[in-house]
mmCIF file of C-alpha atoms in Angstrom:
data_model
loop_
_atom_site.group_PDB
_atom_site.id
_atom_site.type_symbol
_atom_site.label_atom_id
_atom_site.label_comp_id
_atom_site.label_asym_id
_atom_site.label_seq_id
_atom_site.Cartn_x
_atom_site.Cartn_y
_atom_site.Cartn_z
ATOM 1 C CA MET J 1 -11.542 -9.266 -35.727
ATOM 2 C CA THR J 2 -10.295 -9.530 -39.317
ATOM 3 C CA ILE J 3 -10.630 -5.763 -39.748
ATOM 4 C CA ILE J 4 -8.657 -5.160 -36.539
ATOM 5 C CA LEU J 5 -5.844 -7.495 -37.634
ATOM 6 C CA ASN J 6 -5.716 -5.841 -41.056
ATOM 7 C CA GLU J 7 -5.421 -2.433 -39.390
ATOM 8 C CA VAL J 8 -2.621 -3.760 -37.167
ATOM 9 C CA LYS J 9 -0.832 -4.984 -40.306
ATOM 10 C CA LYS J 10 -1.173 -1.511 -41.812
ATOM 11 C CA ILE J 11 0.377 0.016 -38.692
ATOM 12 C CA PHE J 12 3.275 -2.471 -38.743
ATOM 13 C CA ASN J 13 4.161 -2.035 -42.385
ATOM 14 C CA ILE J 14 7.780 -2.731 -43.301
ATOM 15 C CA LYS J 15 8.714 0.918 -43.788
ATOM 16 C CA SER J 16 7.287 1.996 -40.446
ATOM 17 C CA VAL J 17 8.832 -0.933 -38.590
ATOM 18 C CA LEU J 18 12.272 -0.169 -40.016
ATOM 19 C CA LEU J 19 11.936 3.489 -39.045
ATOM 20 C CA LEU J 20 10.787 2.467 -35.546
ATOM 21 C CA MET J 21 13.860 0.253 -35.205
ATOM 22 C CA ALA J 22 16.050 3.158 -36.320
ATOM 23 C CA ILE J 23 14.430 5.507 -33.777
ATOM 24 C CA THR J 24 14.867 2.909 -31.035
ATOM 25 C CA GLY J 25 18.501 2.369 -31.994
ATOM 26 C CA VAL J 26 19.271 6.090 -31.929
ATOM 27 C CA MET J 27 17.595 6.520 -28.537
ATOM 28 C CA TYR J 28 19.470 3.500 -27.183
ATOM 29 C CA PHE J 29 22.911 4.667 -28.247
ATOM 30 C CA LEU J 30 22.277 8.289 -27.230
ATOM 31 C CA PHE J 31 20.600 7.865 -23.852
ATOM 32 C CA ILE J 32 20.423 4.265 -22.645
ATOM 33 C CA GLU J 33 23.598 2.382 -23.552
ATOM 34 C CA PHE J 34 25.892 4.399 -21.264
ATOM 35 C CA HIS J 35 23.824 3.640 -18.134
ATOM 36 C CA ILE J 36 23.954 -0.078 -18.876
ATOM 37 C CA THR J 37 27.493 -0.612 -20.137
ATOM 38 C CA ASN J 38 28.966 1.770 -17.529
ATOM 39 C CA PHE J 39 27.134 0.603 -14.427
ATOM 40 C CA PRO J 40 28.282 1.277 -11.777
ATOM 41 C CA ASN J 41 29.431 4.544 -13.303
ATOM 42 C CA GLY J 42 33.006 5.100 -12.118
ATOM 43 C CA ARG J 43 34.064 5.708 -8.555
ATOM 44 C CA PRO J 44 32.853 5.881 -5.849
ATOM 45 C CA ALA J 45 29.696 4.322 -7.413
ATOM 46 C CA LEU J 46 31.564 1.057 -8.021
ATOM 47 C CA ASP J 47 32.808 0.954 -4.430
ATOM 48 C CA ILE J 48 29.338 1.680 -3.038
ATOM 49 C CA TYR J 49 27.802 -1.026 -5.225
ATOM 50 C CA ASN J 50 30.410 -3.609 -4.157
ATOM 51 C CA MET J 51 29.963 -2.627 -0.521
ATOM 52 C CA PHE J 52 26.194 -3.167 -0.654
ATOM 53 C CA VAL J 53 26.558 -6.473 -2.484
ATOM 54 C CA GLU J 54 28.804 -7.580 0.368
ATOM 55 C CA MET J 55 26.297 -6.264 2.938
ATOM 56 C CA LYS J 56 23.436 -8.054 1.182
ATOM 57 C CA ASP J 57 25.329 -11.338 1.215
ATOM 58 C CA LYS J 58 26.256 -11.004 4.905
ATOM 59 C CA TYR J 59 23.211 -9.300 6.427
ATOM 60 C CA GLY J 60 20.270 -10.094 4.173
ATOM 61 C CA GLU J 61 17.437 -7.616 3.529
ATOM 62 C CA PHE J 62 18.048 -5.472 6.635
ATOM 63 C CA MET J 63 21.003 -4.579 8.847
ATOM 64 C CA ASP J 64 20.222 -4.905 12.573
ATOM 65 C CA GLU J 65 22.332 -3.623 15.460
ATOM 66 C CA GLU J 66 24.407 -6.786 15.753
ATOM 67 C CA GLU J 67 25.134 -6.742 12.037
ATOM 68 C CA PHE J 68 25.949 -3.051 12.255
ATOM 69 C CA GLU J 69 28.643 -3.872 14.809
ATOM 70 C CA ASP J 70 30.061 -6.348 12.287
ATOM 71 C CA PHE J 71 29.961 -3.590 9.649
ATOM 72 C CA LYS J 72 32.065 -1.405 11.969
ATOM 73 C CA VAL J 73 34.517 -4.279 12.458
ATOM 74 C CA ARG J 74 34.895 -4.464 8.663
ATOM 75 C CA TYR J 75 35.505 -0.707 8.661
ATOM 76 C CA ASN J 76 38.303 -1.084 11.218
ATOM 77 C CA GLU J 77 39.825 -3.923 9.198
ATOM 78 C CA ALA J 78 39.761 -1.702 6.116
ATOM 79 C CA LYS J 79 41.508 1.053 8.088
ATOM 80 C CA GLU J 80 44.209 -1.382 9.143
ATOM 81 C CA GLU J 81 44.638 -2.387 5.507
ATOM 82 C CA ALA J 82 45.014 1.287 4.556
ATOM 83 C CA ASP J 83 47.521 1.804 7.392
ATOM 84 C CA LYS J 84 49.635 -1.094 6.116
ATOM 85 C CA TYR J 85 49.648 0.323 2.612
ATOM 86 C CA ILE J 86 50.681 3.772 3.881
ATOM 87 C CA GLN J 87 53.434 2.295 6.006
ATOM 88 C CA SER J 88 54.739 0.343 2.987
ATOM 89 C CA ARG J 89 55.435 3.553 1.077
ATOM 90 C CA GLU J 90 58.666 5.370 1.872
ATOM 91 C CA ASP J 91 57.487 8.633 0.286
ATOM 92 C CA LEU J 92 54.515 8.799 2.678
ATOM 93 C CA LYS J 93 56.756 8.014 5.651
ATOM 94 C CA LYS J 94 59.135 10.807 4.675
ATOM 95 C CA ALA J 95 56.182 13.180 4.504
ATOM 96 C CA GLY J 96 55.241 12.217 8.078
ATOM 97 C CA ILE J 97 52.122 10.197 7.094
ATOM 98 C CA THR J 98 51.971 6.936 9.035
ATOM 99 C CA ASN J 99 48.269 6.001 9.134
ATOM 100 C CA TYR J 100 44.939 6.533 7.402
ATOM 101 C CA ASP J 101 43.712 9.311 9.717
ATOM 102 C CA GLU J 102 46.844 11.348 8.997
ATOM 103 C CA PHE J 103 46.417 10.652 5.293
ATOM 104 C CA VAL J 104 42.834 11.984 5.052
ATOM 105 C CA ASN J 105 43.771 15.031 7.106
ATOM 106 C CA MET J 106 46.798 15.952 4.975
ATOM 107 C CA ASP J 107 47.206 19.581 4.034
ATOM 108 C CA ILE J 108 46.661 19.226 0.290
ATOM 109 C CA SER J 109 47.444 22.901 -0.193
ATOM 110 C CA ASN J 110 51.029 21.636 0.176
ATOM 111 C CA LYS J 111 52.079 20.656 -3.351
ATOM 112 C CA GLU J 112 54.113 17.633 -2.243
ATOM 113 C CA LEU J 113 51.293 16.235 -0.098
ATOM 114 C CA ASP J 114 48.748 16.954 -2.820
ATOM 115 C CA GLU J 115 50.810 14.945 -5.323
ATOM 116 C CA LEU J 116 51.037 12.036 -2.874
ATOM 117 C CA TYR J 117 47.260 12.144 -2.332
ATOM 118 C CA ASP J 118 46.600 12.193 -6.094
ATOM 119 C CA ASP J 119 48.981 9.289 -6.627
ATOM 120 C CA VAL J 120 47.177 7.056 -4.101
ATOM 121 C CA ILE J 121 43.607 8.048 -4.981
ATOM 122 C CA PHE J 122 43.593 8.899 -8.675
ATOM 123 C CA LYS J 123 46.711 7.366 -10.247
ATOM 124 C CA LYS J 124 47.038 4.045 -8.428
ATOM 125 C CA ARG J 125 43.321 4.092 -7.418
ATOM 126 C CA ILE J 126 43.885 1.929 -4.337
ATOM 127 C CA ASP J 127 40.477 0.344 -3.593
ATOM 128 C CA VAL J 128 40.483 0.641 0.175
ATOM 129 C CA PHE J 129 40.969 4.423 0.026
ATOM 130 C CA TRP J 130 37.828 4.735 -2.113
ATOM 131 C CA GLU J 131 35.908 2.367 0.144
ATOM 132 C CA LEU J 132 36.710 3.838 3.554
ATOM 133 C CA PRO J 133 35.045 7.282 3.191
ATOM 134 C CA TRP J 134 31.756 5.607 2.290
ATOM 135 C CA ARG J 135 31.977 3.114 5.125
ATOM 136 C CA GLU J 136 32.455 6.102 7.422
ATOM 137 C CA GLU J 137 29.493 7.863 5.836
ATOM 138 C CA TYR J 138 27.175 4.876 6.202
ATOM 139 C CA ILE J 139 28.201 4.395 9.818
ATOM 140 C CA ARG J 140 27.267 8.040 10.447
ATOM 141 C CA VAL J 141 23.973 7.660 8.562
ATOM 142 C CA TYR J 142 23.009 4.444 10.364
ATOM 143 C CA GLU J 143 23.790 5.848 13.811
ATOM 144 C CA ASN J 144 21.825 9.029 13.121
ATOM 145 C CA ARG J 145 19.136 7.547 10.876
ATOM 146 C CA ASP J 146 16.156 8.828 12.875
ATOM 147 C CA GLU J 147 17.313 12.446 12.737
ATOM 148 C CA ILE J 148 18.442 12.214 9.114
ATOM 149 C CA VAL J 149 15.201 10.683 7.839
ATOM 150 C CA MET J 150 12.981 12.978 9.907
ATOM 151 C CA SER J 151 14.808 16.008 8.528
ATOM 152 C CA SER J 152 13.362 15.194 5.070
ATOM 153 C CA ALA J 153 9.800 15.757 6.298
ATOM 154 C CA SER J 154 8.270 19.095 5.332
ATOM 155 C CA ASN J 155 4.682 18.554 6.476
ATOM 156 C CA GLU J 156 2.645 16.570 8.979
ATOM 157 C CA ASN J 157 1.691 13.761 6.571
ATOM 158 C CA GLN J 158 5.324 13.161 5.711
ATOM 159 C CA GLU J 159 6.258 13.104 9.406
ATOM 160 C CA VAL J 160 3.585 10.483 10.074
ATOM 161 C CA ARG J 161 4.841 8.328 7.223
ATOM 162 C CA ILE J 162 8.477 8.605 8.298
ATOM 163 C CA LYS J 163 7.607 7.707 11.910
ATOM 164 C CA GLU J 164 5.780 4.664 10.583
ATOM 165 C CA ILE J 165 8.897 3.602 8.666
ATOM 166 C CA LEU J 166 11.118 4.142 11.707
ATOM 167 C CA GLU J 167 8.762 2.162 13.942
ATOM 168 C CA LYS J 168 8.860 -0.769 11.519
ATOM 169 C CA ASP J 169 12.640 -0.315 11.308
ATOM 170 C CA ILE J 170 12.495 -0.862 7.534
ATOM 171 C CA GLY J 171 14.730 2.191 7.079
ATOM 172 C CA THR J 172 17.704 -0.126 7.686
ATOM 173 C CA SER J 173 17.030 -1.885 4.370
ATOM 174 C CA VAL J 174 20.214 -2.885 2.553
ATOM 175 C CA PHE J 175 19.436 -0.858 -0.549
ATOM 176 C CA ASN J 176 21.245 2.088 -2.060
ATOM 177 C CA ASP J 177 20.878 5.057 -4.359
ATOM 178 C CA VAL J 178 23.453 3.825 -6.883
ATOM 179 C CA VAL J 179 21.104 1.030 -7.981
ATOM 180 C CA PHE J 180 17.885 3.024 -7.583
ATOM 181 C CA SER J 181 18.958 6.172 -9.420
ATOM 182 C CA ASN J 182 20.438 4.096 -12.257
ATOM 183 C CA TYR J 183 17.093 2.332 -12.754
ATOM 184 C CA ASN J 184 15.130 5.577 -12.652
ATOM 185 C CA VAL J 185 17.365 7.229 -15.246
ATOM 186 C CA LEU J 186 17.047 4.189 -17.495
ATOM 187 C CA ILE J 187 13.281 3.826 -17.166
ATOM 188 C CA LYS J 188 12.824 7.518 -17.973
ATOM 189 C CA TYR J 189 14.668 7.190 -21.279
ATOM 190 C CA VAL J 190 13.022 3.853 -22.038
ATOM 191 C CA SER J 191 9.635 5.511 -21.472
ATOM 192 C CA ILE J 192 10.537 8.341 -23.845
ATOM 193 C CA THR J 193 11.666 5.815 -26.466
ATOM 194 C CA ILE J 194 8.426 3.845 -26.145
ATOM 195 C CA LEU J 195 6.175 6.905 -26.307
ATOM 196 C CA ILE J 196 8.011 8.330 -29.328
ATOM 197 C CA GLY J 197 7.569 4.965 -31.026
ATOM 198 C CA ILE J 198 3.856 4.908 -30.237
ATOM 199 C CA MET J 199 3.332 8.443 -31.539
ATOM 200 C CA PHE J 200 5.248 7.640 -34.711
ATOM 201 C CA MET J 201 3.439 4.356 -35.397
ATOM 202 C CA ILE J 202 -0.105 5.277 -34.334
ATOM 203 C CA THR J 203 -0.498 8.844 -35.589
ATOM 204 C CA PRO J 204 -1.040 7.904 -39.282
ATOM 205 C CA ILE J 205 -3.897 5.490 -38.397
ATOM 206 C CA TYR J 206 -6.705 7.878 -39.466
ATOM 207 C CA LEU J 207 -4.609 10.477 -41.241
ATOM 208 C CA LYS J 208 -3.989 8.351 -44.331
ATOM 209 C CA ASP J 209 -7.715 7.675 -44.777
ATOM 210 C CA ASN J 210 -8.596 11.350 -44.233
ATOM 211 C CA LYS J 211 -5.908 12.527 -46.627
ATOM 212 C CA ASN J 212 -6.990 10.148 -49.393
ATOM 213 C CA LYS J 213 -10.728 10.671 -48.646
ATOM 214 C CA ILE J 214 -11.139 6.930 -48.112
ATOM 215 C CA ASN J 215 -13.300 7.667 -45.075
ATOM 216 C CA TYR J 216 -15.932 9.146 -47.372
ATOM 217 C CA LEU J 217 -16.287 5.755 -49.042
ATOM 218 C CA GLN J 218 -16.205 3.914 -45.720
ATOM 219 C CA TYR J 219 -18.956 6.026 -44.174
ATOM 220 C CA THR J 220 -21.466 5.118 -46.907
ATOM 221 C CA SER J 221 -22.059 1.792 -45.139
ATOM 222 C CA LYS J 222 -22.805 0.677 -41.589
ATOM 223 C CA ILE J 223 -19.707 -1.524 -41.505
ATOM 224 C CA GLY J 224 -17.604 1.397 -42.737
ATOM 225 C CA ARG J 225 -18.879 3.597 -39.920
ATOM 226 C CA ASN J 226 -17.639 0.996 -37.419
ATOM 227 C CA ILE J 227 -14.133 1.036 -38.865
ATOM 228 C CA PHE J 228 -13.363 4.101 -36.722
ATOM 229 C CA LYS J 229 -14.025 2.008 -33.614
ATOM 230 C CA LYS J 230 -12.099 -0.966 -35.030
ATOM 231 C CA LYS J 231 -9.118 1.286 -35.585
ATOM 232 C CA ILE J 232 -9.199 2.246 -31.902
ATOM 233 C CA ALA J 233 -8.935 -1.437 -30.951
ATOM 234 C CA ALA J 234 -6.153 -1.918 -33.524
ATOM 235 C CA GLY J 235 -4.272 1.091 -32.148
ATOM 236 C CA ILE J 236 -4.495 -0.177 -28.550
ATOM 237 C CA LEU J 237 -3.372 -3.671 -29.624
ATOM 238 C CA SER J 238 -0.471 -2.218 -31.620
ATOM 239 C CA ALA J 239 0.579 -0.040 -28.678
ATOM 240 C CA PHE J 240 0.543 -3.121 -26.434
ATOM 241 C CA ILE J 241 2.855 -4.920 -28.879
ATOM 242 C CA ILE J 242 5.222 -1.941 -29.144
ATOM 243 C CA ILE J 243 5.398 -1.448 -25.364
ATOM 244 C CA SER J 244 5.854 -5.163 -24.655
ATOM 245 C CA LEU J 245 8.641 -5.663 -27.195
ATOM 246 C CA GLN J 246 10.476 -2.529 -26.072
ATOM 247 C CA LEU J 247 10.239 -3.501 -22.393
ATOM 248 C CA ILE J 248 11.356 -7.079 -23.037
ATOM 249 C CA GLY J 249 14.365 -5.763 -24.922
ATOM 250 C CA PHE J 250 15.169 -3.292 -22.159
ATOM 251 C CA PHE J 251 14.977 -5.799 -19.316
ATOM 252 C CA VAL J 252 17.141 -8.283 -21.223
ATOM 253 C CA LEU J 253 19.779 -5.543 -21.425
ATOM 254 C CA TYR J 254 19.156 -4.385 -17.839
ATOM 255 C CA SER J 255 19.823 -7.878 -16.509
ATOM 256 C CA SER J 256 23.507 -7.293 -17.339
ATOM 257 C CA ASN J 257 23.620 -4.635 -14.587
ATOM 258 C CA ASN J 258 23.489 -7.506 -12.063
ATOM 259 C CA VAL J 259 21.153 -5.961 -9.493
ATOM 260 C CA SER J 260 18.834 -8.949 -8.960
ATOM 261 C CA MET J 261 20.208 -9.491 -5.452
ATOM 262 C CA PHE J 262 18.430 -6.256 -4.431
ATOM 263 C CA PHE J 263 15.012 -7.173 -5.862
ATOM 264 C CA ASN J 264 13.587 -8.100 -2.442
ATOM 265 C CA SER J 265 15.107 -5.075 -0.679
ATOM 266 C CA ASN J 266 12.739 -2.386 0.564
ATOM 267 C CA ILE J 267 13.267 0.907 -1.269
ATOM 268 C CA ASN J 268 12.638 2.820 1.976
ATOM 269 C CA SER J 269 16.215 2.907 3.153
ATOM 270 C CA VAL J 270 18.347 5.549 4.854
ATOM 271 C CA PHE J 271 20.900 4.719 2.177
ATOM 272 C CA ASN J 272 18.494 5.526 -0.666
ATOM 273 C CA SER J 273 17.510 8.862 -2.194
ATOM 274 C CA ILE J 274 13.751 8.773 -1.577
ATOM 275 C CA ILE J 275 11.204 7.855 1.038
ATOM 276 C CA SER J 276 8.126 6.181 -0.446
ATOM 277 C CA TRP J 277 4.505 6.316 0.666
ATOM 278 C CA TYR J 278 4.421 2.538 0.308
ATOM 279 C CA ASP J 279 6.571 -0.338 1.556
ATOM 280 C CA PHE J 280 7.629 -1.499 -1.879
ATOM 281 C CA THR J 281 10.501 -3.820 -2.575
ATOM 282 C CA PHE J 282 12.678 -2.942 -5.560
ATOM 283 C CA ILE J 283 11.028 -5.599 -7.764
ATOM 284 C CA GLN J 284 7.574 -4.292 -6.807
ATOM 285 C CA TYR J 285 8.708 -0.787 -7.722
ATOM 286 C CA ILE J 286 9.925 -2.078 -11.097
ATOM 287 C CA ILE J 287 6.553 -3.769 -11.705
ATOM 288 C CA LEU J 288 4.783 -0.514 -10.798
ATOM 289 C CA THR J 289 6.823 1.437 -13.354
ATOM 290 C CA VAL J 290 6.016 -1.180 -16.007
ATOM 291 C CA VAL J 291 2.278 -0.898 -15.287
ATOM 292 C CA ALA J 292 2.595 2.898 -15.375
ATOM 293 C CA ILE J 293 4.310 2.764 -18.773
ATOM 294 C CA TYR J 294 1.503 0.614 -20.175
ATOM 295 C CA VAL J 295 -1.150 3.005 -18.845
ATOM 296 C CA LEU J 296 0.675 6.093 -20.082
ATOM 297 C CA GLY J 297 1.331 4.347 -23.400
ATOM 298 C CA PHE J 298 -2.383 3.622 -23.890
ATOM 299 C CA VAL J 299 -3.263 7.217 -22.983
ATOM 300 C CA VAL J 300 -0.755 8.530 -25.530
ATOM 301 C CA THR J 301 -2.151 6.041 -28.064
ATOM 302 C CA LEU J 302 -5.683 7.413 -27.656
ATOM 303 C CA ILE J 303 -4.470 11.005 -27.835
ATOM 304 C CA SER J 304 -2.401 10.226 -30.942
ATOM 305 C CA MET J 305 -5.438 8.628 -32.587
ATOM 306 C CA LEU J 306 -7.552 11.641 -31.654
ATOM 307 C CA VAL J 307 -5.026 13.975 -33.283
ATOM 308 C CA SER J 308 -4.874 11.680 -36.303
ATOM 309 C CA SER J 309 -8.650 11.727 -36.708
ATOM 310 C CA ILE J 310 -8.903 15.521 -36.781
ATOM 311 C CA GLY J 311 -5.818 16.203 -38.901
ATOM 312 C CA GLN J 312 -5.983 16.538 -42.679
ATOM 313 C CA ASN J 313 -2.231 16.501 -43.373
ATOM 314 C CA TYR J 314 1.071 15.659 -41.721
ATOM 315 C CA ILE J 315 2.017 19.291 -41.081
ATOM 316 C CA THR J 316 -1.153 19.902 -39.057
ATOM 317 C CA VAL J 317 -0.769 16.691 -37.101
ATOM 318 C CA THR J 318 2.906 17.381 -36.362
ATOM 319 C CA GLY J 319 2.027 20.869 -35.140
ATOM 320 C CA ILE J 320 -0.519 19.407 -32.713
ATOM 321 C CA GLN J 321 1.609 16.444 -31.610
ATOM 322 C CA LEU J 322 4.774 18.415 -30.876
ATOM 323 C CA PRO J 323 3.517 20.348 -27.806
ATOM 324 C CA ILE J 324 1.777 17.197 -26.562
ATOM 325 C CA ALA J 325 5.060 15.281 -26.844
ATOM 326 C CA LEU J 326 7.032 18.019 -25.084
ATOM 327 C CA PHE J 327 4.493 18.174 -22.249
ATOM 328 C CA THR J 328 4.575 14.397 -21.910
ATOM 329 C CA PHE J 329 8.368 14.129 -21.844
ATOM 330 C CA LYS J 330 9.064 17.205 -19.694
ATOM 331 C CA VAL J 331 6.174 17.063 -17.228
ATOM 332 C CA LEU J 332 4.310 13.751 -17.200
ATOM 333 C CA LEU J 333 7.372 11.503 -17.143
ATOM 334 C CA ARG J 334 9.008 13.623 -14.470
ATOM 335 C CA TYR J 335 6.081 13.273 -12.060
ATOM 336 C CA LEU J 336 4.417 10.033 -13.163
ATOM 337 C CA ILE J 337 7.361 7.713 -13.978
ATOM 338 C CA ASN J 338 10.541 9.019 -12.369
ATOM 339 C CA TYR J 339 10.915 8.279 -8.624
ATOM 340 C CA MET J 340 7.305 7.153 -8.310
ATOM 341 C CA THR J 341 5.526 7.131 -4.900
ATOM 342 C CA SER J 342 8.005 9.606 -3.368
ATOM 343 C CA ILE J 343 6.680 11.502 -0.338
ATOM 344 C CA SER J 344 7.815 14.651 -2.135
ATOM 345 C CA TYR J 345 4.368 14.500 -3.778
ATOM 346 C CA PRO J 346 0.970 14.118 -2.060
ATOM 347 C CA LYS J 347 0.111 10.509 -1.259
ATOM 348 C CA TYR J 348 -2.694 10.167 -3.808
ATOM 349 C CA PHE J 349 -1.099 12.362 -6.470
ATOM 350 C CA LEU J 350 0.009 9.397 -8.590
ATOM 351 C CA PRO J 351 -3.270 7.403 -8.789
ATOM 352 C CA VAL J 352 -5.376 10.552 -9.197
ATOM 353 C CA SER J 353 -3.112 11.833 -11.989
ATOM 354 C CA TYR J 354 -3.365 8.572 -13.905
ATOM 355 C CA LEU J 355 -7.132 8.417 -13.445
ATOM 356 C CA VAL J 356 -7.455 11.977 -14.760
ATOM 357 C CA LEU J 357 -5.313 11.167 -17.806
ATOM 358 C CA ILE J 358 -7.288 7.993 -18.532
ATOM 359 C CA PHE J 359 -10.575 9.905 -18.144
ATOM 360 C CA ILE J 360 -9.460 12.705 -20.495
ATOM 361 C CA ALA J 361 -8.223 10.252 -23.149
ATOM 362 C CA ILE J 362 -11.318 8.014 -23.054
ATOM 363 C CA VAL J 363 -13.832 10.872 -22.959
ATOM 364 C CA SER J 364 -12.085 12.759 -25.764
ATOM 365 C CA MET J 365 -11.981 9.676 -27.975
ATOM 366 C CA THR J 366 -15.610 8.801 -27.144
ATOM 367 C CA ILE J 367 -16.792 12.262 -28.128
ATOM 368 C CA ARG J 368 -14.818 12.042 -31.341
ATOM 369 C CA TRP J 369 -16.308 8.606 -32.108
ATOM 370 C CA LYS J 370 -19.842 9.875 -31.616
ATOM 371 C CA ARG J 371 -19.180 12.780 -33.966
ATOM 372 C CA GLU J 372 -17.700 10.480 -36.587
ATOM 373 C CA ARG J 373 -20.682 8.142 -36.310
ATOM 374 C CA LEU J 374 -23.099 10.987 -37.045
ATOM 375 C CA LEU J 375 -20.903 12.790 -39.562
ATOM 376 C CA ASP J 376 -22.688 13.811 -42.753
ATOM 377 C CA ILE J 377 -20.383 13.323 -45.723
ATOM 378 C CA VAL J 378 -22.742 15.095 -48.175
ATOM 379 C CA ASP J 379 -21.811 18.748 -48.862
#
């Protein structure tokens, strides 16, 4: 255990830790900060978010038919509010616009009417005029939810899954794409930040010993031969620390997005962007992505250590790591982290993919360990 802790200390040396903090800071300000400080991002995202917060408070996790009728009443009240605003403006009256329906059907190819429309929507940014189109859209979606959801099916398995959702009536979940897409964008960039950090911190674990020929001295004793295995344990422990600290920091920041009221909402909603193979709530989906990041992080750790053990200098290691990193960020994160469990992929694609990655990483590192154990250091 002492050897493992010493190896962990070597990984978390002051210079490396400071560089890791710098990398994390750059990634945060370039890719993450905007999606936290600007959530919901402009309009109509803000109006949709506020609308669903109101729906969640009034209707709970799902919106049944009786609650839907109340939603339509709120829509009519909003229309009346818009009508009153229109009727309070003399310029709209002079243009012959007396109610909301006439306003949305204005001929904006007419310069005067176009200027009036821009003044209400974009200059004065009257809330009710941003809210109403989305209330209309969600009324249409709710009333036609069976047809809309079924239209997303492209094969028999997807049809079966969608029928199951419709039978359970969980498709009326009060959950929306503004919250879900924001989380998926964030977790993608957080994953990239974590994996870059792991590659940066773990890759030198064997490389320094190989470069300085320290391994030749180590391998002259039985204890020295076991250091290779101890380093594996140290690398996994270090990766766990890196992932945990990064995730804790992220979720502290993410809490400012104020989406906790949707944690118990089912992600299978006609108002959301995906249909899932599983009946996950939003908090369960978040937990799944966290578990996936840990698994992917450990796989990348083993691969990074494998590259480190076969490399003799930083140029060689960088040349090997670069395509691995690009493949991980462009392919693996796209299919294994972003919008997980979507019916766009085969049902067992996700677990099988992770099992294959774990198998490849463990087998590769095991083979390398066996070779190191039998390595003859005498020329």
